[in-house]
Tab-separated table of C-alpha atoms in Angstrom:
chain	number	residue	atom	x	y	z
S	1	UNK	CA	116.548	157.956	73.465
S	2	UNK	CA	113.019	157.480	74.663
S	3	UNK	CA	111.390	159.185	71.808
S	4	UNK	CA	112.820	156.114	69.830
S	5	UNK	CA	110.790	154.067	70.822
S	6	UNK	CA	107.440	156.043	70.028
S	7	UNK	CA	108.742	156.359	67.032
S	8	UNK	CA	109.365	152.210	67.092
S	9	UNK	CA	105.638	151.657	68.153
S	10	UNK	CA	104.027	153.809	65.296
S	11	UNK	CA	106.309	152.063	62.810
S	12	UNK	CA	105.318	148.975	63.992
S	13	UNK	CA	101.420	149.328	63.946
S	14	UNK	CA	101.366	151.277	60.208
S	15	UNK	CA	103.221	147.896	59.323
S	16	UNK	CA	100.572	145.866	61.301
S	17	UNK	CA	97.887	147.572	59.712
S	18	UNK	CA	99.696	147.143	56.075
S	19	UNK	CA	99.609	144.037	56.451
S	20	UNK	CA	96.439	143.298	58.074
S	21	UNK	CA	93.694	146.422	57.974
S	22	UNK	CA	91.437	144.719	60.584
S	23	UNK	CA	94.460	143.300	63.046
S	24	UNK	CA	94.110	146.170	66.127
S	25	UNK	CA	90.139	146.122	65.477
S	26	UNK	CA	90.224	142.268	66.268
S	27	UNK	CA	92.804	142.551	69.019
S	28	UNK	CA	90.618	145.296	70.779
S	29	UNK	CA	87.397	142.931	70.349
S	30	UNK	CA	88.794	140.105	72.385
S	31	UNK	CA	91.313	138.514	74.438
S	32	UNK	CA	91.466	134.519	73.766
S	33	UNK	CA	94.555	132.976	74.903
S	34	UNK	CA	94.762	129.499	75.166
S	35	UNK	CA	98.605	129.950	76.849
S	36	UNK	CA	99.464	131.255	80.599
S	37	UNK	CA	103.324	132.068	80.298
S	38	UNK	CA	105.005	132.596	83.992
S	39	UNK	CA	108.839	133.670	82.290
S	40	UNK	CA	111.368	135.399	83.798
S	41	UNK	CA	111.598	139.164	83.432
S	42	UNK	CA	115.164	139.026	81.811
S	43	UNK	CA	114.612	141.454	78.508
S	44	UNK	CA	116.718	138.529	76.263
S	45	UNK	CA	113.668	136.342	76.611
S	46	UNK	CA	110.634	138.009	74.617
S	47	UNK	CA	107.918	135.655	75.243
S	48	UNK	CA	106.138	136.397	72.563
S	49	UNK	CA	108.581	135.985	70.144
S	50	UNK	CA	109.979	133.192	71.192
S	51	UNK	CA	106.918	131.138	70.349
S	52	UNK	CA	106.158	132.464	67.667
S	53	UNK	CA	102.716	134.024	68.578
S	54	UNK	CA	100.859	137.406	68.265
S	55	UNK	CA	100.048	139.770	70.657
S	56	UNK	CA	96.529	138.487	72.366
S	57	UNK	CA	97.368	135.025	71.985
S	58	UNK	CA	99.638	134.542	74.713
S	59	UNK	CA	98.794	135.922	78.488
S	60	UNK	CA	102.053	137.147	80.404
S	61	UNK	CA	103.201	136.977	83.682
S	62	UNK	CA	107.133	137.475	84.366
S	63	UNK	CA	109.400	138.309	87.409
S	64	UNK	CA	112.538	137.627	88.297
S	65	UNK	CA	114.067	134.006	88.281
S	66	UNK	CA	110.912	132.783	87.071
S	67	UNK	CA	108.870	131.938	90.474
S	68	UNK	CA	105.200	130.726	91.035
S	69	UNK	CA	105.757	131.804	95.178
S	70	UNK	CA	102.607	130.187	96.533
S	71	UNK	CA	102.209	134.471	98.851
S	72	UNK	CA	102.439	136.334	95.737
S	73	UNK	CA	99.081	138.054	94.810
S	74	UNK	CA	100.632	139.408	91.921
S	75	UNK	CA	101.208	135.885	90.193
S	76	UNK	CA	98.003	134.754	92.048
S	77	UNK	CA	95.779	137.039	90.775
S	78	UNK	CA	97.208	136.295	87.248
S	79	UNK	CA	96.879	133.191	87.824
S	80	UNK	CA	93.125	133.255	88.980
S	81	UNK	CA	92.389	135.846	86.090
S	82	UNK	CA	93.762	133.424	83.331
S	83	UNK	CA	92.531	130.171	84.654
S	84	UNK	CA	88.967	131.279	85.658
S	85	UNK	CA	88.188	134.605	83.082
S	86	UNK	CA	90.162	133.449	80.529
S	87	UNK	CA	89.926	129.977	80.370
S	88	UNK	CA	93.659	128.930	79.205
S	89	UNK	CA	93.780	125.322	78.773
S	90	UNK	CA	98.131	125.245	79.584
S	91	UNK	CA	100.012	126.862	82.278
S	92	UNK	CA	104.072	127.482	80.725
S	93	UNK	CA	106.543	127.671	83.131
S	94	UNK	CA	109.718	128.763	81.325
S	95	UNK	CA	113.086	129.138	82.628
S	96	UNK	CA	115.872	130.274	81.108
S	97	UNK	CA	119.450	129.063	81.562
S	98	UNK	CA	122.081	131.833	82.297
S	99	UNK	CA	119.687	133.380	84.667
S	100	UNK	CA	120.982	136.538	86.769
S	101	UNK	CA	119.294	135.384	89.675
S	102	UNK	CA	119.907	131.580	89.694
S	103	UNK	CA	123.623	132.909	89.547
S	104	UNK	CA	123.449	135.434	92.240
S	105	UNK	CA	121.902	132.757	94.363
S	106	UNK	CA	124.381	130.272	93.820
S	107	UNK	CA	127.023	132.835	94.489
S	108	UNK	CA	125.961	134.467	97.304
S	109	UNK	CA	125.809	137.733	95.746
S	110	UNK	CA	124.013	140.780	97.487
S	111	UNK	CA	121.393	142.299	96.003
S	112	UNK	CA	119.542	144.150	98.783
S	113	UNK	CA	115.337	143.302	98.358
S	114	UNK	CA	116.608	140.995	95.404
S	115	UNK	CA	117.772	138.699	98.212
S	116	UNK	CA	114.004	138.512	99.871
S	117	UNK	CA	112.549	137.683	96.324
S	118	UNK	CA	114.952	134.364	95.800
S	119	UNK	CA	115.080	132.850	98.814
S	120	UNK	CA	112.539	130.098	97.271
S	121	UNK	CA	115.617	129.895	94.687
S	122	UNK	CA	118.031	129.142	98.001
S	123	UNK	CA	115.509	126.487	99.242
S	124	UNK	CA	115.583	124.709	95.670
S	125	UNK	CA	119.730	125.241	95.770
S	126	UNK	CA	119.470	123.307	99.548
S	127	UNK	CA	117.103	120.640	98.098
S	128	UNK	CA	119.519	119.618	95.360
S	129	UNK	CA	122.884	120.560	97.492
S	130	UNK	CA	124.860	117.065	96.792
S	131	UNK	CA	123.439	117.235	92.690
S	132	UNK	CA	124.425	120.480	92.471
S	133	UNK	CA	128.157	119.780	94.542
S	134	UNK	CA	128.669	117.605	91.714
S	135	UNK	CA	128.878	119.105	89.204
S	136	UNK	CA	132.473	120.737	87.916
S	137	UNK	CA	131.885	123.501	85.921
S	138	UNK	CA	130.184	126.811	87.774
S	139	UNK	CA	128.071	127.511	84.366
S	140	UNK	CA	126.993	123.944	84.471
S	141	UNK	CA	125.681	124.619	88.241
S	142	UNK	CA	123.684	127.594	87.234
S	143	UNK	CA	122.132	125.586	84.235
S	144	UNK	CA	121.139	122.992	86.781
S	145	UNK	CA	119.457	125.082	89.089
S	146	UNK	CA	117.772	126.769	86.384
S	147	UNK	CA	116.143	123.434	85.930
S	148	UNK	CA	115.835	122.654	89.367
S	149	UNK	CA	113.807	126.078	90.037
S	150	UNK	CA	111.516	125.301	86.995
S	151	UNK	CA	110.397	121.878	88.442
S	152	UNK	CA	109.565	123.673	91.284
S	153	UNK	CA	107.658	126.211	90.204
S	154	UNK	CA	105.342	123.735	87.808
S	155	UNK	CA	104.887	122.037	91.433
S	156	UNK	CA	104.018	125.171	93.283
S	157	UNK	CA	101.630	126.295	90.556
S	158	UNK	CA	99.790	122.989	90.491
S	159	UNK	CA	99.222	123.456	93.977
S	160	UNK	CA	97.372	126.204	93.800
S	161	UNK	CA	94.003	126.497	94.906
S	162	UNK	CA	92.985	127.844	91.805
S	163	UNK	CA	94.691	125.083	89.402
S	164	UNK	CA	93.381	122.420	92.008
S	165	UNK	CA	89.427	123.926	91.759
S	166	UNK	CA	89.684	124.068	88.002
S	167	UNK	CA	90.372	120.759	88.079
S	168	UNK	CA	88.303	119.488	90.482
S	169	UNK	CA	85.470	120.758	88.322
S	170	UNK	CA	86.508	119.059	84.992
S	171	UNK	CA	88.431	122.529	83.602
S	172	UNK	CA	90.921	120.839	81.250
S	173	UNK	CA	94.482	122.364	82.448
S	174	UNK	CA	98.293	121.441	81.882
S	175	UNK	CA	101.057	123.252	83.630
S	176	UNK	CA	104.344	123.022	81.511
S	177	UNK	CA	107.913	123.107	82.932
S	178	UNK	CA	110.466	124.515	79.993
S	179	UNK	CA	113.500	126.075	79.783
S	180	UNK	CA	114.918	128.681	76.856
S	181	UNK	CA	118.475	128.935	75.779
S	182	UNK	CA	120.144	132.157	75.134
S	183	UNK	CA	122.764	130.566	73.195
S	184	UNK	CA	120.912	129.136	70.490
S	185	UNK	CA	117.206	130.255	70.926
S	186	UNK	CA	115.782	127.198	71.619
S	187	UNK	CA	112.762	125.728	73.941
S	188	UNK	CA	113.335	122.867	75.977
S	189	UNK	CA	110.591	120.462	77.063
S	190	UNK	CA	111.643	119.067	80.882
S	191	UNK	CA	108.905	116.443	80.891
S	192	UNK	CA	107.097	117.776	83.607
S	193	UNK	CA	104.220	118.245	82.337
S	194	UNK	CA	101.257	117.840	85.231
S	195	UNK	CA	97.595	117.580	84.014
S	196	UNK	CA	95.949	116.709	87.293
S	197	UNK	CA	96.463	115.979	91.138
S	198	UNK	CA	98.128	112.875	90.764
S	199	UNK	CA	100.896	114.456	88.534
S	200	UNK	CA	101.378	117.104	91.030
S	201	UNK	CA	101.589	114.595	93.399
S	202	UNK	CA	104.590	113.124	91.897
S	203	UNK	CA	106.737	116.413	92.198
């Protein structure tokens, strides 16, 4: 079963290369993204796909549930690489609704070292305890938190030090809060868009 998928990769770049002789030469030259894409790690939301954009012009980070946790040298230094080396000019921060770990959070499911990993999820769920309450339908609940957790992750990676320092010294930046539907394949714009410390401010 593994095998398949070398064989997937080599049909892939002979198509590439059909297509466009030059494509892995350019790819190899340089990497140019204008895009920073902090995604879950769920493997029904391709990133790259999704947007409809090529390897190289899209830089990747994904975990699960989506989180920008403020201790995390992993997103950090992804962060820090694609802000300061790279130069990206707008931070994504995509949800998705449906999410394994929104859902596991809301229902207080065990997932040993999982657990560790979303309690920033729990704090969002305690935030937004009465909004949540309210709602009827368990689906719906997940969907809102999905939100919820978004919002706060375009917060948390506005207040950065390394978003606030590019800004500070004129470094045009946005950090984007969407959200991706399984159902029907389509991006959602949450209108959180923050291009500076008084946006942040406001979350």
């Amino acid at each position: 079963m593994i095998g398949r998928l070398i064989q997937n990769n080599l049909a892939w770049a002979i198509n590439r290369q059909k297509g466009d002789p030059d494509y892995f030469r350019r790819l190899a030259a340089q990497q140019a993204p204008e895009f920073l894409w902090i995604g879950c790690a769920d493997s029904r939301v391709p990133a790259n796909e999704i947007v409809g954009l090529d390897p190289g012009e899209l830089f990747v980070h994904r975990n699960i549930a989506n989180l920008a946790i403020p201790t995390d040298i992993n997103f950090l230094s992804v962060l820090a690489f694609a802000v300061n080396a790279l130069k990206v000019r707008h931070i994504i921060v995509c949800g998705h609704y449906g999410c394994g770990g929104i859902r596991a959070t809301l229902n207080r499911e065990k997932h040993g070292i999982v657990d560790h990993w979303l309690e920033p999820v729990r704090e969002v769920q305690r935030k937004h305890a009465d909004r949540l309450a309210a709602i009827g339908h368990p689906d719906d609940r997940v969907n809102a938190l999905c939100e919820y957790n978004v919002i706060r992750q375009v917060g948390n990676v506005a207040c950065t030090v390394t978003v606030r320092e590019a800004w500070e010294r004129g470094q045009q930046l946005s950090v984007h809060g969407w959200i991706y539907g399984l159902s029907d394949g389509l991006v959602r714009d949450l209108d959180v868009t923050v291009t500076g410390p008084d946006d942040a401010a406001l979350l």
